[in-house]
mmCIF file of C-alpha atoms in Angstrom:
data_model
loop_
_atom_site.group_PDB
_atom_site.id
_atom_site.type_symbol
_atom_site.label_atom_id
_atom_site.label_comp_id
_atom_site.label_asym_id
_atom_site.label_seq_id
_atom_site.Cartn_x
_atom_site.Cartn_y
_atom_site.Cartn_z
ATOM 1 C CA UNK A 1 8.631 7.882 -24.609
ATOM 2 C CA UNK A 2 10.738 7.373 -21.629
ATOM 3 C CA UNK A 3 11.258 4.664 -18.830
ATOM 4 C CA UNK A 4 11.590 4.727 -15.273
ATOM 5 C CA UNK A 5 13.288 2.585 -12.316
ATOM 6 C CA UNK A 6 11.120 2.059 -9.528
ATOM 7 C CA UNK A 7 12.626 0.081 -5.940
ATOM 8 C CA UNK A 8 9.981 0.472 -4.003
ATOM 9 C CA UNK A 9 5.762 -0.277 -3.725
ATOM 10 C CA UNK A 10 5.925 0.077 -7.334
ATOM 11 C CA UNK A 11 6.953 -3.711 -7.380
ATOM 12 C CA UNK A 12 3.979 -4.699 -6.765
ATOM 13 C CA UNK A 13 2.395 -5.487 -9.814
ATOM 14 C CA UNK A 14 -1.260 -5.074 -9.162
ATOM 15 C CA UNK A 15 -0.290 -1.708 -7.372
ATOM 16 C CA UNK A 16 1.445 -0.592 -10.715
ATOM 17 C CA UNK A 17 -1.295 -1.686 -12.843
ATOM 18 C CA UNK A 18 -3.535 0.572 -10.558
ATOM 19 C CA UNK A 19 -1.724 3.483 -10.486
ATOM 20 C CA UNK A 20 -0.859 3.183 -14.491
ATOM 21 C CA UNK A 21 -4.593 1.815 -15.593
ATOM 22 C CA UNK A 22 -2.761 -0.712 -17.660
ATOM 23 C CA UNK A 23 -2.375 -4.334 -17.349
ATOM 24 C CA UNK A 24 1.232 -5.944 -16.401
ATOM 25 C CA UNK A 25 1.152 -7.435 -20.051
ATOM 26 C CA UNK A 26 0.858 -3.644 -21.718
ATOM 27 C CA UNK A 27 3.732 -2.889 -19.520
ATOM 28 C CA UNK A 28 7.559 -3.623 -20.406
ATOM 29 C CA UNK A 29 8.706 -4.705 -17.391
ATOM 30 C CA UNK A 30 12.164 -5.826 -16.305
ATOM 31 C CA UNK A 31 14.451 -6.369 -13.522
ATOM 32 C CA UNK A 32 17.021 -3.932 -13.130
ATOM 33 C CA UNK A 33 19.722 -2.762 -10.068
ATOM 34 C CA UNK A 34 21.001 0.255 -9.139
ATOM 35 C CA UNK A 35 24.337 0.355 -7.877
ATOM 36 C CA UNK A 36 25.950 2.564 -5.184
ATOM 37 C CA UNK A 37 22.453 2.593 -3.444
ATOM 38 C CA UNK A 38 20.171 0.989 -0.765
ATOM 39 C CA UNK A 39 16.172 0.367 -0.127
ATOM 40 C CA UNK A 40 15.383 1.458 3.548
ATOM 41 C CA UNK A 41 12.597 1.480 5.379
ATOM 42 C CA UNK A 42 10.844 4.572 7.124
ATOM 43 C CA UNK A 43 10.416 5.224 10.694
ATOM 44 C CA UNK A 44 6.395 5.501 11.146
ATOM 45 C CA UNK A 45 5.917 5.123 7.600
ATOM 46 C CA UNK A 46 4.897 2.282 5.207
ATOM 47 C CA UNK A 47 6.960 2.685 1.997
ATOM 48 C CA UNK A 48 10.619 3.259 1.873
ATOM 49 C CA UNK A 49 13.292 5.446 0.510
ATOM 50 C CA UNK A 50 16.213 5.267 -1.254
ATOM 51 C CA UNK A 51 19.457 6.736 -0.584
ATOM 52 C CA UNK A 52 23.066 6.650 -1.653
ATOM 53 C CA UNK A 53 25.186 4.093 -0.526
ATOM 54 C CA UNK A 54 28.423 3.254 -1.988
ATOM 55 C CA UNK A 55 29.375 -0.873 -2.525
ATOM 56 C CA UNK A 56 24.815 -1.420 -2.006
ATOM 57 C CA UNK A 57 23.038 -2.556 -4.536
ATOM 58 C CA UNK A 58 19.212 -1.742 -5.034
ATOM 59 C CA UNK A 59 16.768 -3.975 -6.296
ATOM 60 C CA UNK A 60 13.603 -2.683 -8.621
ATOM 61 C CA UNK A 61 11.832 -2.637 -11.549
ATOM 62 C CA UNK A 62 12.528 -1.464 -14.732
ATOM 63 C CA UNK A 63 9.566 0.398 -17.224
ATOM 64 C CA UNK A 64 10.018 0.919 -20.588
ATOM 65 C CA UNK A 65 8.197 2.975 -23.390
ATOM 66 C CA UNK A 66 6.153 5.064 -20.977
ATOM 67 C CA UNK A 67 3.987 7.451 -22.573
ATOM 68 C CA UNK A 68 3.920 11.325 -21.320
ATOM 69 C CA UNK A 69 0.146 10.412 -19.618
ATOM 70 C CA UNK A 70 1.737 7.632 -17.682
ATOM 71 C CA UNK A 71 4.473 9.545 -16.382
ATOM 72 C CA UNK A 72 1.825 12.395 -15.878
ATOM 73 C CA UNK A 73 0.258 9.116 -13.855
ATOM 74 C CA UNK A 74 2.458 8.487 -11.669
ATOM 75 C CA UNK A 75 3.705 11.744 -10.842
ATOM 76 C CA UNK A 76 0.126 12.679 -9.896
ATOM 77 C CA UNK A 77 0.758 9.224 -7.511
ATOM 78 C CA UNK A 78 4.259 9.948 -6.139
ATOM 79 C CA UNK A 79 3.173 13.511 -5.319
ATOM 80 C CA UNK A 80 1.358 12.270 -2.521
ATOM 81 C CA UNK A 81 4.714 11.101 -0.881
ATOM 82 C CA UNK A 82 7.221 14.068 -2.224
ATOM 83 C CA UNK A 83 8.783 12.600 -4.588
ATOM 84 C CA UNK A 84 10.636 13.766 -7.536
ATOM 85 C CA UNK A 85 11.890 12.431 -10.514
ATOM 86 C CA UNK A 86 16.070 11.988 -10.826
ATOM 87 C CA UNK A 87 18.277 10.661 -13.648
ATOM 88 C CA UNK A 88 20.295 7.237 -13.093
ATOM 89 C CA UNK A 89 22.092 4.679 -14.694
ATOM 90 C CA UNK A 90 20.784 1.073 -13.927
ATOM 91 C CA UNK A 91 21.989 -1.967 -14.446
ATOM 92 C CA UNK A 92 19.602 -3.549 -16.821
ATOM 93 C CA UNK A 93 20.359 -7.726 -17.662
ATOM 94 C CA UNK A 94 24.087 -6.608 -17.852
ATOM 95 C CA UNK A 95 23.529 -3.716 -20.033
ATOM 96 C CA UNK A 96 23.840 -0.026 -18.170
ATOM 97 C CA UNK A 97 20.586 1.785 -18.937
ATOM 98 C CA UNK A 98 20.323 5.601 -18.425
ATOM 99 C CA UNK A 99 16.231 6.116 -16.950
ATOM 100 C CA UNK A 100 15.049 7.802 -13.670
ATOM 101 C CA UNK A 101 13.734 7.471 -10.748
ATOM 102 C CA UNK A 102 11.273 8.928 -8.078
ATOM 103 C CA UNK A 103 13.339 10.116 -4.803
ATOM 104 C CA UNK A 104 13.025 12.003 -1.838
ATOM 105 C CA UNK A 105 15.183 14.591 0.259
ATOM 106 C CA UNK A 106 12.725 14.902 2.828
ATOM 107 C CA UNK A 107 14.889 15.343 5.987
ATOM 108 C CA UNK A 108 11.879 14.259 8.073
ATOM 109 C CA UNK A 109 12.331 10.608 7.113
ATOM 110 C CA UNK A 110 14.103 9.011 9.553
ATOM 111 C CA UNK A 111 15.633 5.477 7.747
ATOM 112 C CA UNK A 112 14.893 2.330 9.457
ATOM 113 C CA UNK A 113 16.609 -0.566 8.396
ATOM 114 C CA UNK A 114 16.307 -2.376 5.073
ATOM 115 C CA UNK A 115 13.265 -2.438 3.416
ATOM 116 C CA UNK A 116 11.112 -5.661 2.802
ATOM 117 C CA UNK A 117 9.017 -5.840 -0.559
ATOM 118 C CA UNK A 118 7.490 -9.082 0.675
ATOM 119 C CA UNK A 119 6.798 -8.000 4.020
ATOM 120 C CA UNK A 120 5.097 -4.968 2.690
ATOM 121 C CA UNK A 121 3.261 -7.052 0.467
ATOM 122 C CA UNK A 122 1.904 -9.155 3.024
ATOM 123 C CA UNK A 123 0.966 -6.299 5.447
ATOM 124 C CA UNK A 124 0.132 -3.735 2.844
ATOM 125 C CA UNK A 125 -0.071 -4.899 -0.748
ATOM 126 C CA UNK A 126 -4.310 -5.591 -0.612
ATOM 127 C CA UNK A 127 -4.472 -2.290 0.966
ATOM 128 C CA UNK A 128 -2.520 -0.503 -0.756
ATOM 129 C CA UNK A 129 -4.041 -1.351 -4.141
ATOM 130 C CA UNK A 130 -7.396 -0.521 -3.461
ATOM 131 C CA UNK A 131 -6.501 3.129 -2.284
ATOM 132 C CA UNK A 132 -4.365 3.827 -5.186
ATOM 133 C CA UNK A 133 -7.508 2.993 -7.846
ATOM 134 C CA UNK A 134 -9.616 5.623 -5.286
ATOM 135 C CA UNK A 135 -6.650 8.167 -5.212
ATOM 136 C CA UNK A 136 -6.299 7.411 -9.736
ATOM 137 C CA UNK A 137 -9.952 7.958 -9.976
ATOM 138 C CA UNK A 138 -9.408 11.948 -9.142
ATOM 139 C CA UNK A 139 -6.711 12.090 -11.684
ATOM 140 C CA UNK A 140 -7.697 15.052 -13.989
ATOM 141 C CA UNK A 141 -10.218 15.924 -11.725
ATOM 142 C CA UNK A 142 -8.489 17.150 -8.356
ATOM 143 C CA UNK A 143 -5.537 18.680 -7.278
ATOM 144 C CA UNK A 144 -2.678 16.263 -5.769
ATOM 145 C CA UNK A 145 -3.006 19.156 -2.373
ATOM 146 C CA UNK A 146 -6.992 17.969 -2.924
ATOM 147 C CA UNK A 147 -6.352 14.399 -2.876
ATOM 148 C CA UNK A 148 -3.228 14.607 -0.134
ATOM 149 C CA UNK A 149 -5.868 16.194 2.433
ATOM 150 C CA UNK A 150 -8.120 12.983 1.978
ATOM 151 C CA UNK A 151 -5.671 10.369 2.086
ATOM 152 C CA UNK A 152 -5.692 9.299 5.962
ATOM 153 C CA UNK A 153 -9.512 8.509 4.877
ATOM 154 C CA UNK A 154 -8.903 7.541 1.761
ATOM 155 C CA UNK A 155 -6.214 4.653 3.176
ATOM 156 C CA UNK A 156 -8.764 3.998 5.685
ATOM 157 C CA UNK A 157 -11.287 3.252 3.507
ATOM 158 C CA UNK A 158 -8.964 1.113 1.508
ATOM 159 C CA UNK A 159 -8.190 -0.354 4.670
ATOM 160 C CA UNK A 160 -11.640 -1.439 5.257
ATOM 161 C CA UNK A 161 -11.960 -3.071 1.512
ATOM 162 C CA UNK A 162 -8.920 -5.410 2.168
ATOM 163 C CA UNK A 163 -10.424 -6.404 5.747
ATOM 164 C CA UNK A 164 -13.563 -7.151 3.693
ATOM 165 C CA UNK A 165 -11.415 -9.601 1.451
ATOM 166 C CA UNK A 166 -9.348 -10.907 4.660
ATOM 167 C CA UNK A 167 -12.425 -12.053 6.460
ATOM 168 C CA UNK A 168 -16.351 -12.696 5.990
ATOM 169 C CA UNK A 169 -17.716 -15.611 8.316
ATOM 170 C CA UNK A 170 -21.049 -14.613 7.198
ATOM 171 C CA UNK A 171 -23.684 -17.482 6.174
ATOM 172 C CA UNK A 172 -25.100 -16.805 2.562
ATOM 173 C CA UNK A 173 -27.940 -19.655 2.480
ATOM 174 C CA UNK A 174 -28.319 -18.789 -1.694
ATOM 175 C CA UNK A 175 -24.638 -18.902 -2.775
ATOM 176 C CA UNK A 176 -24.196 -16.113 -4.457
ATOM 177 C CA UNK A 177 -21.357 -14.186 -4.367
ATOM 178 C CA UNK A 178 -20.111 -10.597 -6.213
ATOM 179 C CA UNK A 179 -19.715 -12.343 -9.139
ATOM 180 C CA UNK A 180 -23.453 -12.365 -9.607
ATOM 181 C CA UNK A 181 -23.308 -8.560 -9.940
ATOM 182 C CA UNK A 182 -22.621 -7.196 -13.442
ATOM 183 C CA UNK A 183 -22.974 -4.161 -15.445
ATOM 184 C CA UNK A 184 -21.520 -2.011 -12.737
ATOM 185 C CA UNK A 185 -20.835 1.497 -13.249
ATOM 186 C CA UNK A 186 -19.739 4.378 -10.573
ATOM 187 C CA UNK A 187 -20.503 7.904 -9.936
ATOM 188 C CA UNK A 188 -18.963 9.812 -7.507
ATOM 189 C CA UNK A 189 -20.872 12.815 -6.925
ATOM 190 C CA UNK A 190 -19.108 13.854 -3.555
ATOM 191 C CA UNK A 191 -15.665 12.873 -1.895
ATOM 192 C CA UNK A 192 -14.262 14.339 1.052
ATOM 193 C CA UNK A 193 -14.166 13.240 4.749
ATOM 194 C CA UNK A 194 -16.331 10.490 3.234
ATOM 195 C CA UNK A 195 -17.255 9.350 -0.173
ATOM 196 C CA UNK A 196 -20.807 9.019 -1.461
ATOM 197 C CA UNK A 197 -21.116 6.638 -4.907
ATOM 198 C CA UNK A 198 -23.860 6.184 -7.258
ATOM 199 C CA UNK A 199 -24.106 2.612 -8.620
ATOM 200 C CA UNK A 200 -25.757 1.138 -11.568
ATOM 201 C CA UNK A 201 -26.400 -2.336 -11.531
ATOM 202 C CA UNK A 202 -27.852 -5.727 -12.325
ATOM 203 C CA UNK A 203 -27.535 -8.684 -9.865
ATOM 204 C CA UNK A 204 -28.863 -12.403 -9.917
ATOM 205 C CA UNK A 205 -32.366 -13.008 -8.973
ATOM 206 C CA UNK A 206 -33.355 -15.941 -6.902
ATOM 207 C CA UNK A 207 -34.759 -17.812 -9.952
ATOM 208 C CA UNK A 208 -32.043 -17.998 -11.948
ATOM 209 C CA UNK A 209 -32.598 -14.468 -14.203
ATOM 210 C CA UNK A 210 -30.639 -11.575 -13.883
ATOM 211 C CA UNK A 211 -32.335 -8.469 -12.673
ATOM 212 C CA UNK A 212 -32.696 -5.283 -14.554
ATOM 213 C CA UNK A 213 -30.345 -2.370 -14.507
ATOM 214 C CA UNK A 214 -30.955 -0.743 -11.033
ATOM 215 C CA UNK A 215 -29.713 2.465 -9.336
ATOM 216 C CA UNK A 216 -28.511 2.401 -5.637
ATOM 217 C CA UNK A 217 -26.181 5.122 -3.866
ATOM 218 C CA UNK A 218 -24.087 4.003 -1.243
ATOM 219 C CA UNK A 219 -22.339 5.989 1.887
ATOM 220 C CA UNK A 220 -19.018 4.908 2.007
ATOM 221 C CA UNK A 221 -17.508 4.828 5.589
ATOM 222 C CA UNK A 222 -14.625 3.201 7.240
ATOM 223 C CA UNK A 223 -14.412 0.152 9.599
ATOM 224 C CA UNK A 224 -15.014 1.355 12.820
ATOM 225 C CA UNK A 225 -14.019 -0.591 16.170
ATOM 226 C CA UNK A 226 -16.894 -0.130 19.153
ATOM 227 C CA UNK A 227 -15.418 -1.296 22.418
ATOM 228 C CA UNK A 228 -17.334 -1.287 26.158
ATOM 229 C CA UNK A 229 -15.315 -0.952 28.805
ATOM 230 C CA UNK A 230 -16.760 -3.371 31.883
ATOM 231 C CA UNK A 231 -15.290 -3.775 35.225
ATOM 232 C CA UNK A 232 -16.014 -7.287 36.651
ATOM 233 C CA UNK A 233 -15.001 -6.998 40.113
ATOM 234 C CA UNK A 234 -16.888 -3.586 40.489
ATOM 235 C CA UNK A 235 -19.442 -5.165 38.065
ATOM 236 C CA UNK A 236 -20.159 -2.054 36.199
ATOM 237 C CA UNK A 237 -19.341 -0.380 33.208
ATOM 238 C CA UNK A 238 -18.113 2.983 31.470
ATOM 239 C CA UNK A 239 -19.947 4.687 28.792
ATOM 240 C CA UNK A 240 -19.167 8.280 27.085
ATOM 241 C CA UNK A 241 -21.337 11.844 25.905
ATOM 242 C CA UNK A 242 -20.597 13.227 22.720
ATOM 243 C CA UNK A 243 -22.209 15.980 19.915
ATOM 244 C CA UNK A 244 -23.475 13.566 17.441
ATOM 245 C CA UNK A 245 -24.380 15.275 14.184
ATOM 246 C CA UNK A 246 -26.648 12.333 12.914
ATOM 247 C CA UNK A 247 -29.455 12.502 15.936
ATOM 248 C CA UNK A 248 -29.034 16.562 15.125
ATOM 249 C CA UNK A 249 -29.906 16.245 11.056
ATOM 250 C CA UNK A 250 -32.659 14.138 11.925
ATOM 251 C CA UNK A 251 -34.068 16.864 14.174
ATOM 252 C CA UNK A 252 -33.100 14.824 17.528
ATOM 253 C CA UNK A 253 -34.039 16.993 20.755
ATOM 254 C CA UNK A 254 -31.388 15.090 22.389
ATOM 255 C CA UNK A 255 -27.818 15.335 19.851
ATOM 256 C CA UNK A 256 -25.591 14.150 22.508
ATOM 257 C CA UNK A 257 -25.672 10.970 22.632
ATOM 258 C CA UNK A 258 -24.883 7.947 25.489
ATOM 259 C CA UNK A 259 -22.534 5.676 23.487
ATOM 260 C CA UNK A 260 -19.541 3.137 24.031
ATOM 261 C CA UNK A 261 -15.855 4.257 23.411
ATOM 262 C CA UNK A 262 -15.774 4.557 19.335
ATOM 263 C CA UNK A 263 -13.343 4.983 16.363
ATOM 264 C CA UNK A 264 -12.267 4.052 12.604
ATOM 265 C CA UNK A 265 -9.782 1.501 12.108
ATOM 266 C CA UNK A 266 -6.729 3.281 10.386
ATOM 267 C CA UNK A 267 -4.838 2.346 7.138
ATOM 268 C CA UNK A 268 -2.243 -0.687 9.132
ATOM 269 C CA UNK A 269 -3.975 -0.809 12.377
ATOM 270 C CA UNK A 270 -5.664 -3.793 13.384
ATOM 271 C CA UNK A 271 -9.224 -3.568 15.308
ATOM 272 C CA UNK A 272 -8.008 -4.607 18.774
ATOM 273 C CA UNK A 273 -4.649 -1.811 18.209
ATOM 274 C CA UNK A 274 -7.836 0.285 17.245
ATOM 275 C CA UNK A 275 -9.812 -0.291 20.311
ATOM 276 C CA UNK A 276 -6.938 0.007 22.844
ATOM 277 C CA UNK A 277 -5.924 3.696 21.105
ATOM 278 C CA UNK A 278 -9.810 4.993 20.863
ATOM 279 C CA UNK A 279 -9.816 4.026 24.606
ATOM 280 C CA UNK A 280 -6.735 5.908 25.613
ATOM 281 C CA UNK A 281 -7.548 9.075 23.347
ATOM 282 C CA UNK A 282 -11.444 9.320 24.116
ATOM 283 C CA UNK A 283 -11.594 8.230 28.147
ATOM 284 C CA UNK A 284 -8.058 7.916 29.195
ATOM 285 C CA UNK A 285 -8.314 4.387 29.893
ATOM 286 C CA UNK A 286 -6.344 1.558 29.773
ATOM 287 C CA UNK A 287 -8.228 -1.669 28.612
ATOM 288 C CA UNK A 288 -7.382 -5.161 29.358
ATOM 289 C CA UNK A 289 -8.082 -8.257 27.800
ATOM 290 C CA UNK A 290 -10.504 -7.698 24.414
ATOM 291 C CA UNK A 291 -13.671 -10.224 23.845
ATOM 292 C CA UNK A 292 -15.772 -10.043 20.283
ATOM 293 C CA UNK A 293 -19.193 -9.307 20.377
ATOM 294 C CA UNK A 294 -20.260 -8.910 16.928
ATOM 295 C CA UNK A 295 -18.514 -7.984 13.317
ATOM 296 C CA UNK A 296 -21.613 -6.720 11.395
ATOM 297 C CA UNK A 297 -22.564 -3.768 9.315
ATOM 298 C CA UNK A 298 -24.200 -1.067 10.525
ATOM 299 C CA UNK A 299 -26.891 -0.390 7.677
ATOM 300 C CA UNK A 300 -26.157 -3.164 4.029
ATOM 301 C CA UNK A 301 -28.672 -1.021 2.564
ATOM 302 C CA UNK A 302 -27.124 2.639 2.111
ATOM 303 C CA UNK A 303 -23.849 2.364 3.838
ATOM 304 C CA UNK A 304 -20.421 0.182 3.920
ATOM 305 C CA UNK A 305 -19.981 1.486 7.331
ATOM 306 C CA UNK A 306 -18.641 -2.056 9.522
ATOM 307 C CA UNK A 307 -18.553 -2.436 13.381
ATOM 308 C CA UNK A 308 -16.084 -4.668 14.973
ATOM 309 C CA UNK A 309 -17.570 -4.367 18.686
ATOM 310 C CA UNK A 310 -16.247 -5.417 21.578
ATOM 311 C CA UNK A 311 -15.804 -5.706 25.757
ATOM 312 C CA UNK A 312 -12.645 -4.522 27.294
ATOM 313 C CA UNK A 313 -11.992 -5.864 30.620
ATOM 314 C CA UNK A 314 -10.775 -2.405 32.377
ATOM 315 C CA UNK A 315 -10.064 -0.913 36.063
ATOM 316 C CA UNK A 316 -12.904 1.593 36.765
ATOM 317 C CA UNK A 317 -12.804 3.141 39.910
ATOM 318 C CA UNK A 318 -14.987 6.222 40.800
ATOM 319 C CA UNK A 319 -12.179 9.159 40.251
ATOM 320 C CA UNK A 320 -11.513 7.407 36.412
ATOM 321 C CA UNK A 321 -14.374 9.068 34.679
ATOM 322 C CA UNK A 322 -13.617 13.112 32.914
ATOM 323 C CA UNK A 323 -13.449 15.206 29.753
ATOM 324 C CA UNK A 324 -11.216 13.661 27.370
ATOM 325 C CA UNK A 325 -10.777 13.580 23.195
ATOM 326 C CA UNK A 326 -8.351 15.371 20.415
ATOM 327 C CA UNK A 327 -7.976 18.417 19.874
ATOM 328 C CA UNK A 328 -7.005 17.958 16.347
ATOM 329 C CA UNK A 329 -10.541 16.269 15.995
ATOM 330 C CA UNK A 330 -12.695 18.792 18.038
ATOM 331 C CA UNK A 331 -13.674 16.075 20.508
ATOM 332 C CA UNK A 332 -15.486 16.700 23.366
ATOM 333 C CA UNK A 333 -16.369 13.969 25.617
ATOM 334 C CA UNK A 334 -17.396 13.092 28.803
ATOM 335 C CA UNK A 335 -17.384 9.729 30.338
ATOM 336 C CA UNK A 336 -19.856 8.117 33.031
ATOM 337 C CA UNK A 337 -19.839 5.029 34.752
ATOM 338 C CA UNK A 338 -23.255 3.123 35.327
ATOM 339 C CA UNK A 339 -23.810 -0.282 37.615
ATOM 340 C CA UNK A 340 -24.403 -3.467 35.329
ATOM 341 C CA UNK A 341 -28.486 -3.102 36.649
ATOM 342 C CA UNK A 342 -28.407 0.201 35.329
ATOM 343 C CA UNK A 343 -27.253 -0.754 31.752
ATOM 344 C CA UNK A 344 -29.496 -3.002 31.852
ATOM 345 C CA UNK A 345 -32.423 -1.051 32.922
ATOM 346 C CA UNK A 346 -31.525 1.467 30.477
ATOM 347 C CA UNK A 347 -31.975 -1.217 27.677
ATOM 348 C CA UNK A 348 -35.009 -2.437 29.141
ATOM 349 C CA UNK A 349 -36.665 1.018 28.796
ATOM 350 C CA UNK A 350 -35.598 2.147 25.473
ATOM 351 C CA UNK A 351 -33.126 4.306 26.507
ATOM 352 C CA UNK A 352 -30.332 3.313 24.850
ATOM 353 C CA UNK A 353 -30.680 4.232 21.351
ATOM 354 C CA UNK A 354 -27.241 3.877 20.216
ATOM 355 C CA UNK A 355 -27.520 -0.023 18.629
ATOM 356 C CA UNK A 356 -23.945 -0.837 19.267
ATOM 357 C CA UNK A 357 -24.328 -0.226 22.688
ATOM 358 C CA UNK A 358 -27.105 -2.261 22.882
ATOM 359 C CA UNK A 359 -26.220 -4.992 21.320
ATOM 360 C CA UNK A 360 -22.989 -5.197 23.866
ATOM 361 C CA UNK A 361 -25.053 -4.378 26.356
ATOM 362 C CA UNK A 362 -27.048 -8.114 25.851
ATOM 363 C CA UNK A 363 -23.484 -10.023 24.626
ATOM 364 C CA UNK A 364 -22.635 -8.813 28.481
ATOM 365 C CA UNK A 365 -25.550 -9.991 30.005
ATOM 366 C CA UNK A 366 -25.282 -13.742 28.631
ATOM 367 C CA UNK A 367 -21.054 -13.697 29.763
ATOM 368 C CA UNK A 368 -21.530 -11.503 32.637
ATOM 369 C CA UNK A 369 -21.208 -14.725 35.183
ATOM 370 C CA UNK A 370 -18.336 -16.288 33.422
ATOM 371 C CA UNK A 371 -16.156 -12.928 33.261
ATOM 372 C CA UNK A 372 -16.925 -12.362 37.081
ATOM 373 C CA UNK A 373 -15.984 -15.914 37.896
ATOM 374 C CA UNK A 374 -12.544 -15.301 36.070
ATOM 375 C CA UNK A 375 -11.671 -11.488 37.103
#
């Protein structure tokens, strides 16, 4: 058996029960300090390190009577951040305890102050918890240099499962909620850039019974932010040409497709710091203020995919339109600017065949008046 000293997201409780598969009460847990060092946080980052630091004192957990699988556990976890395990002597209810714990010479880590558990808890801790159970589910199964390569999306999709929590102003005229589901299990036949998962099921019916076991597979995307950038005072607005792959698969004659500025919402961002970044990466462009269209899904029935669409108020004269996009990402794009008439006309005719953009398209044409009255 052996025990361990964690300081940092370890803390958290639910994240240590998710990492561990074992509930807080299977767990002996303690508080313990470790003297001679200090907690800091990490420039761009959003866990901390801990260094030496004579007279400091750092707060943290102690774990007792770990078994070789846990440890196996959570080195498969702290991989992902390059950690390794060191011996220390802690400071455990007045008794010195020799245990270890997971640190980190990376030189790359640039310390930023003191760290906050609570802080991190507020910002991260939902988050956080919901991408360790995806990244513990490929324990035994994947390689840690596997599961490191799909951890942006991974966090992302986490991401999107705590925003799901956060907020839902949706109108359920029945009541029923996901506690009405039972008997789930989950198959994941394919994870990568994205995640595909086989359900079995049984949910309430509307009289009362519960249904029988049914199958379902599910896409599993990302939140994605959808903003249209409109120019009141020239009274037009900017949309962009891209390769989609979707329109292509289906056997589309026309794969590039006439879209507004798009993106994923990434693990910490918020979707208006999403909206303002996918418009400087994809068109160059500075937006001004943001107004919500919509927060929907995309498709309930085969994919968690969810759009938070909006208008940006932006400057769009003639010589702002180009090729723009990542490198990193293979983008291509090309932007275009069309009168408000010619939207318009556009949706009118069944030209627009991207729904996002039509669905802005008629949020613009009931404010239209009231954001040229105020530009």
């Amino acid at each position: 058996m052996k025990n361990l000293f964690v300081y940092g997201t370890l803390r958290h409780v639910p994240l240590l029960e998710a990492v561990l598969g074992k509930t807080a009460e299977a767990l002996k847990l303690a508080p313990a300090r470790l003297k001679d060092h200090a907690v800091h946080a990490v420039q761009g980052q959003d866990f901390p390190i801990i260094k030496d630091a004579p007279g400091e004192v750092a707060e943290g957990l102690w774990i007792g009577a770990l078994t070789e699988a846990d440890v196996a556990r959570l080195e498969f976890y702290e991989g992902g951040f390059d950690y390794d395990l060191e011996p220390v002597t802690v400071d455990l209810d007045g008794t010195a305890q020799t245990t270890e714990v997971f640190k980190s010479e990376d030189a790359g880590w640039v310390p930023d102050g003191p760290w906050s558990l609570s802080a991190w808890q507020e910002r991260y801790g939902v988050a956080a918890v919901f991408g360790a159970i995806e990244e513990m589910s490929y324990f035994g199964t994947r390689s840690r240099e596997d599961v490191d390569r799909m951890l942006p999306m991974i966090r992302a999709r986490a991401t999107s499962k705590a925003q799901a929590q956060a907020r839902n102003l949706a109108v359920s005229p029945s009541g029923m909620t996901r506690d009405d589901v039972s008997d789930v299990t989950l198959n994941r036949p394919y994870a990568k850039y994205f995640t595909l998962d086989e359900l079995t099921l049984s949910f309430r019916r509307y009289d009362g019974a519960q249904s029988e076991m049914v199958e379902r597979a599910v896409f599993v995307a990302t939140d994605a932010v959808i903003v249209l950038p409109y120019d009141p005072v020239r009274d037009r607005v900017m949309l962009i040409e891209q390769f989609r792959p979707g329109p292509y698969v289906r056997g589309d004659a026309l794969p590039w497709q006439l879209e507004p500025i798009a993106g994923r919402i990434d693990a910490g961002e918020t979707a208006e710091n999403t909206a303002r970044r996918e418009a400087e990466e994809e068109a160059g462009l500075t937006l001004g203020a943001l107004h919500e269209v919509a927060n929907c899904y995309a498709s309930p029935g085969c994919t968690t995919e969810f759009y938070n669409i909006f208008v940006g108020l932006a400057d769009l004269p003639d010589d702002v339109i180009g090729v723009s996009g990542l490198d990193q990402e293979a983008e291509d794009i090309c932007s275009y600017l069309f009168s408000y008439d010619r939207l318009m006309e556009m949706v009118d005719q069944m030209q627009a065949v991207n729904a996002p953009l039509v669905l802005a398209a008629l949020w613009l044409a009931r404010h239209r008046d009231r954001l040229r009255r105020t530009a």
